[in-house]
Amino acid sequence: MNLEAQTFRITRADLVRYAGASGDFNPIHWSDRIATGVGLPGVIAHGMFTMALVGRAVTAWAGAPDAVVEYSVRFSRPVPVPDTDEGTEVVVSAVVKDTTAEGHTKLALTATCQGEKVLSLAQATIRKR
């Protein structure tokens, strides 16, 4: 069973706010010059910010934050964030894969940006609602 996809918009302003909240001021998250200088396509979103957005989707599907039993991802591709008012979008989807002996639901997660997967081995386990 597929769960309804959720879309999150990310702008450069979001990256500034996340940097302030997390303390991660790495210039690849705000300077095109530095980001392209190290081989990136431009400024990219913080990996943990991307993971948090996917976690927000999992929480919504679960119905409550405390219903998320396990959650893990691997970062496989950066999320480029152009310097525009629109920024970019990350689309998060999930497929129910299994039910555990305890009755928990195992989800296989997919997060894409511009049609490309940005996470691999993304999965979550949630308590039954």
PDB file of C-alpha atoms in Angstrom:
ATOM      1  CA  MET A   1       0.000   0.000   0.000  1.00  0.00           C
ATOM      2  CA  ASN A   2       1.298   3.463  -0.945  1.00  0.00           C
ATOM      3  CA  LEU A   3       0.883   6.381   1.431  1.00  0.00           C
ATOM      4  CA  GLU A   4       0.029   9.814   0.062  1.00  0.00           C
ATOM      5  CA  ALA A   5       3.174  11.681  -1.018  1.00  0.00           C
ATOM      6  CA  GLN A   6       4.118  14.868   0.798  1.00  0.00           C
ATOM      7  CA  THR A   7       5.972  17.787  -0.788  1.00  0.00           C
ATOM      8  CA  PHE A   8       8.269  20.176   1.058  1.00  0.00           C
ATOM      9  CA  ARG A   9       9.593  23.411  -0.427  1.00  0.00           C
ATOM     10  CA  ILE A  10      13.134  24.459   0.514  1.00  0.00           C
ATOM     11  CA  THR A  11      14.436  27.977  -0.082  1.00  0.00           C
ATOM     12  CA  ARG A  12      17.721  29.658   0.750  1.00  0.00           C
ATOM     13  CA  ALA A  13      15.898  31.427   3.603  1.00  0.00           C
ATOM     14  CA  ASP A  14      15.061  27.993   5.050  1.00  0.00           C
ATOM     15  CA  LEU A  15      18.762  27.086   4.901  1.00  0.00           C
ATOM     16  CA  VAL A  16      19.664  30.251   6.813  1.00  0.00           C
ATOM     17  CA  ARG A  17      17.084  29.478   9.500  1.00  0.00           C
ATOM     18  CA  TYR A  18      18.265  25.860   9.742  1.00  0.00           C
ATOM     19  CA  ALA A  19      21.905  26.947   9.987  1.00  0.00           C
ATOM     20  CA  GLY A  20      21.014  29.236  12.885  1.00  0.00           C
ATOM     21  CA  ALA A  21      19.038  26.531  14.664  1.00  0.00           C
ATOM     22  CA  SER A  22      21.590  23.769  14.120  1.00  0.00           C
ATOM     23  CA  GLY A  23      24.818  25.746  14.304  1.00  0.00           C
ATOM     24  CA  ASP A  24      25.906  24.278  10.938  1.00  0.00           C
ATOM     25  CA  PHE A  25      27.259  27.283   9.050  1.00  0.00           C
ATOM     26  CA  ASN A  26      29.257  25.302   6.480  1.00  0.00           C
ATOM     27  CA  PRO A  27      29.522  27.643   3.468  1.00  0.00           C
ATOM     28  CA  ILE A  28      28.322  24.943   1.036  1.00  0.00           C
ATOM     29  CA  HIS A  29      24.882  25.716   2.458  1.00  0.00           C
ATOM     30  CA  TRP A  30      24.983  29.435   1.625  1.00  0.00           C
ATOM     31  CA  SER A  31      27.811  30.294  -0.814  1.00  0.00           C
ATOM     32  CA  ASP A  32      27.554  29.298  -4.479  1.00  0.00           C
ATOM     33  CA  ARG A  33      31.241  30.164  -4.918  1.00  0.00           C
ATOM     34  CA  ILE A  34      32.364  27.780  -2.184  1.00  0.00           C
ATOM     35  CA  ALA A  35      29.867  25.054  -3.132  1.00  0.00           C
ATOM     36  CA  THR A  36      30.851  25.010  -6.807  1.00  0.00           C
ATOM     37  CA  GLY A  37      34.505  25.305  -5.803  1.00  0.00           C
ATOM     38  CA  VAL A  38      34.299  21.921  -4.072  1.00  0.00           C
ATOM     39  CA  GLY A  39      32.468  20.299  -6.990  1.00  0.00           C
ATOM     40  CA  LEU A  40      28.853  20.702  -5.943  1.00  0.00           C
ATOM     41  CA  PRO A  41      26.200  21.985  -8.365  1.00  0.00           C
ATOM     42  CA  GLY A  42      25.679  25.020  -6.110  1.00  0.00           C
ATOM     43  CA  VAL A  43      24.355  25.609  -2.618  1.00  0.00           C
ATOM     44  CA  ILE A  44      22.864  22.437  -1.146  1.00  0.00           C
ATOM     45  CA  ALA A  45      20.472  21.785   1.718  1.00  0.00           C
ATOM     46  CA  HIS A  46      21.870  20.407   4.953  1.00  0.00           C
ATOM     47  CA  GLY A  47      21.561  16.619   4.963  1.00  0.00           C
ATOM     48  CA  MET A  48      20.047  16.656   8.431  1.00  0.00           C
ATOM     49  CA  PHE A  49      17.487  19.244   7.292  1.00  0.00           C
ATOM     50  CA  THR A  50      16.465  16.939   4.442  1.00  0.00           C
ATOM     51  CA  MET A  51      16.278  14.048   6.899  1.00  0.00           C
ATOM     52  CA  ALA A  52      14.121  16.167   9.233  1.00  0.00           C
ATOM     53  CA  LEU A  53      11.652  16.921   6.428  1.00  0.00           C
ATOM     54  CA  VAL A  54      11.327  13.223   5.661  1.00  0.00           C
ATOM     55  CA  GLY A  55      10.899  12.621   9.393  1.00  0.00           C
ATOM     56  CA  ARG A  56       8.099  15.185   9.388  1.00  0.00           C
ATOM     57  CA  ALA A  57       6.337  13.151   6.684  1.00  0.00           C
ATOM     58  CA  VAL A  58       6.796   9.938   8.695  1.00  0.00           C
ATOM     59  CA  THR A  59       5.367  11.650  11.774  1.00  0.00           C
ATOM     60  CA  ALA A  60       2.328  12.794   9.786  1.00  0.00           C
ATOM     61  CA  TRP A  61       1.723   9.278   8.456  1.00  0.00           C
ATOM     62  CA  ALA A  62       2.186   7.837  11.948  1.00  0.00           C
ATOM     63  CA  GLY A  63      -0.265  10.323  13.441  1.00  0.00           C
ATOM     64  CA  ALA A  64       2.009  11.451  16.288  1.00  0.00           C
ATOM     65  CA  PRO A  65       5.748  11.950  16.914  1.00  0.00           C
ATOM     66  CA  ASP A  66       5.837   9.270  19.609  1.00  0.00           C
ATOM     67  CA  ALA A  67       4.405   6.716  17.162  1.00  0.00           C
ATOM     68  CA  VAL A  68       7.715   6.617  15.246  1.00  0.00           C
ATOM     69  CA  VAL A  69       9.606   3.593  16.583  1.00  0.00           C
ATOM     70  CA  GLU A  70      12.602   3.620  14.216  1.00  0.00           C
ATOM     71  CA  TYR A  71      13.788   5.871  11.391  1.00  0.00           C
ATOM     72  CA  SER A  72      16.974   5.734   9.327  1.00  0.00           C
ATOM     73  CA  VAL A  73      18.348   7.001   6.014  1.00  0.00           C
ATOM     74  CA  ARG A  74      21.539   7.214   4.013  1.00  0.00           C
ATOM     75  CA  PHE A  75      22.346  10.361   2.104  1.00  0.00           C
ATOM     76  CA  SER A  76      22.911   9.501  -1.550  1.00  0.00           C
ATOM     77  CA  ARG A  77      22.621  12.791  -3.452  1.00  0.00           C
ATOM     78  CA  PRO A  78      22.683  16.461  -2.491  1.00  0.00           C
ATOM     79  CA  VAL A  79      19.586  18.658  -2.629  1.00  0.00           C
ATOM     80  CA  PRO A  80      20.544  21.742  -4.676  1.00  0.00           C
ATOM     81  CA  VAL A  81      18.705  24.897  -3.612  1.00  0.00           C
ATOM     82  CA  PRO A  82      18.707  27.634  -6.259  1.00  0.00           C
ATOM     83  CA  ASP A  83      18.775  31.294  -5.263  1.00  0.00           C
ATOM     84  CA  THR A  84      15.163  31.938  -6.286  1.00  0.00           C
ATOM     85  CA  ASP A  85      11.969  32.694  -4.412  1.00  0.00           C
ATOM     86  CA  GLU A  86      10.705  29.200  -5.334  1.00  0.00           C
ATOM     87  CA  GLY A  87      13.811  27.298  -4.225  1.00  0.00           C
ATOM     88  CA  THR A  88      13.293  23.583  -4.763  1.00  0.00           C
ATOM     89  CA  GLU A  89      10.995  20.796  -3.663  1.00  0.00           C
ATOM     90  CA  VAL A  90      11.584  17.482  -1.941  1.00  0.00           C
ATOM     91  CA  VAL A  91       8.845  14.920  -2.507  1.00  0.00           C
ATOM     92  CA  VAL A  92       8.525  12.185   0.110  1.00  0.00           C
ATOM     93  CA  SER A  93       6.614   8.979  -0.475  1.00  0.00           C
ATOM     94  CA  ALA A  94       6.246   5.701   1.393  1.00  0.00           C
ATOM     95  CA  VAL A  95       5.192   2.149   0.759  1.00  0.00           C
ATOM     96  CA  VAL A  96       4.016  -0.172   3.515  1.00  0.00           C
ATOM     97  CA  LYS A  97       6.447  -3.105   3.375  1.00  0.00           C
ATOM     98  CA  ASP A  98       5.660  -5.306   6.337  1.00  0.00           C
ATOM     99  CA  THR A  99       4.106  -5.655   9.762  1.00  0.00           C
ATOM    100  CA  THR A 100       6.282  -6.679  12.696  1.00  0.00           C
ATOM    101  CA  ALA A 101       5.395  -9.305  15.294  1.00  0.00           C
ATOM    102  CA  GLU A 102       4.455  -6.406  17.610  1.00  0.00           C
ATOM    103  CA  GLY A 103       1.997  -5.071  15.019  1.00  0.00           C
ATOM    104  CA  HIS A 104       4.188  -2.125  13.952  1.00  0.00           C
ATOM    105  CA  THR A 105       4.187  -1.007  10.322  1.00  0.00           C
ATOM    106  CA  LYS A 106       7.455  -0.957   8.370  1.00  0.00           C
ATOM    107  CA  LEU A 107       7.713   1.728   5.689  1.00  0.00           C
ATOM    108  CA  ALA A 108      10.090   1.988   2.740  1.00  0.00           C
ATOM    109  CA  LEU A 109      10.667   5.706   2.161  1.00  0.00           C
ATOM    110  CA  THR A 110      11.613   7.603  -0.986  1.00  0.00           C
ATOM    111  CA  ALA A 111      12.699  11.237  -1.133  1.00  0.00           C
ATOM    112  CA  THR A 112      13.286  12.896  -4.485  1.00  0.00           C
ATOM    113  CA  CYS A 113      14.394  16.315  -5.681  1.00  0.00           C
ATOM    114  CA  GLN A 114      14.039  17.211  -9.352  1.00  0.00           C
ATOM    115  CA  GLY A 115      13.168  13.580 -10.055  1.00  0.00           C
ATOM    116  CA  GLU A 116      16.364  12.214  -8.467  1.00  0.00           C
ATOM    117  CA  LYS A 117      16.456  10.103  -5.300  1.00  0.00           C
ATOM    118  CA  VAL A 118      18.313  11.988  -2.559  1.00  0.00           C
ATOM    119  CA  LEU A 119      18.211   9.261   0.101  1.00  0.00           C
ATOM    120  CA  SER A 120      18.857   5.541  -0.018  1.00  0.00           C
ATOM    121  CA  LEU A 121      17.949   2.767   2.389  1.00  0.00           C
ATOM    122  CA  ALA A 122      15.384   5.124   3.923  1.00  0.00           C
ATOM    123  CA  GLN A 123      13.001   3.294   6.218  1.00  0.00           C
ATOM    124  CA  ALA A 124      10.803   3.765   9.233  1.00  0.00           C
ATOM    125  CA  THR A 125       8.796   1.681  11.646  1.00  0.00           C
ATOM    126  CA  ILE A 126       5.650   3.182  13.126  1.00  0.00           C
ATOM    127  CA  ARG A 127       3.163   2.028  15.753  1.00  0.00           C
ATOM    128  CA  LYS A 128      -0.246   1.073  14.527  1.00  0.00           C
ATOM    129  CA  ARG A 129      -2.696   3.954  14.789  1.00  0.00           C
TER     130      ARG A 129
END
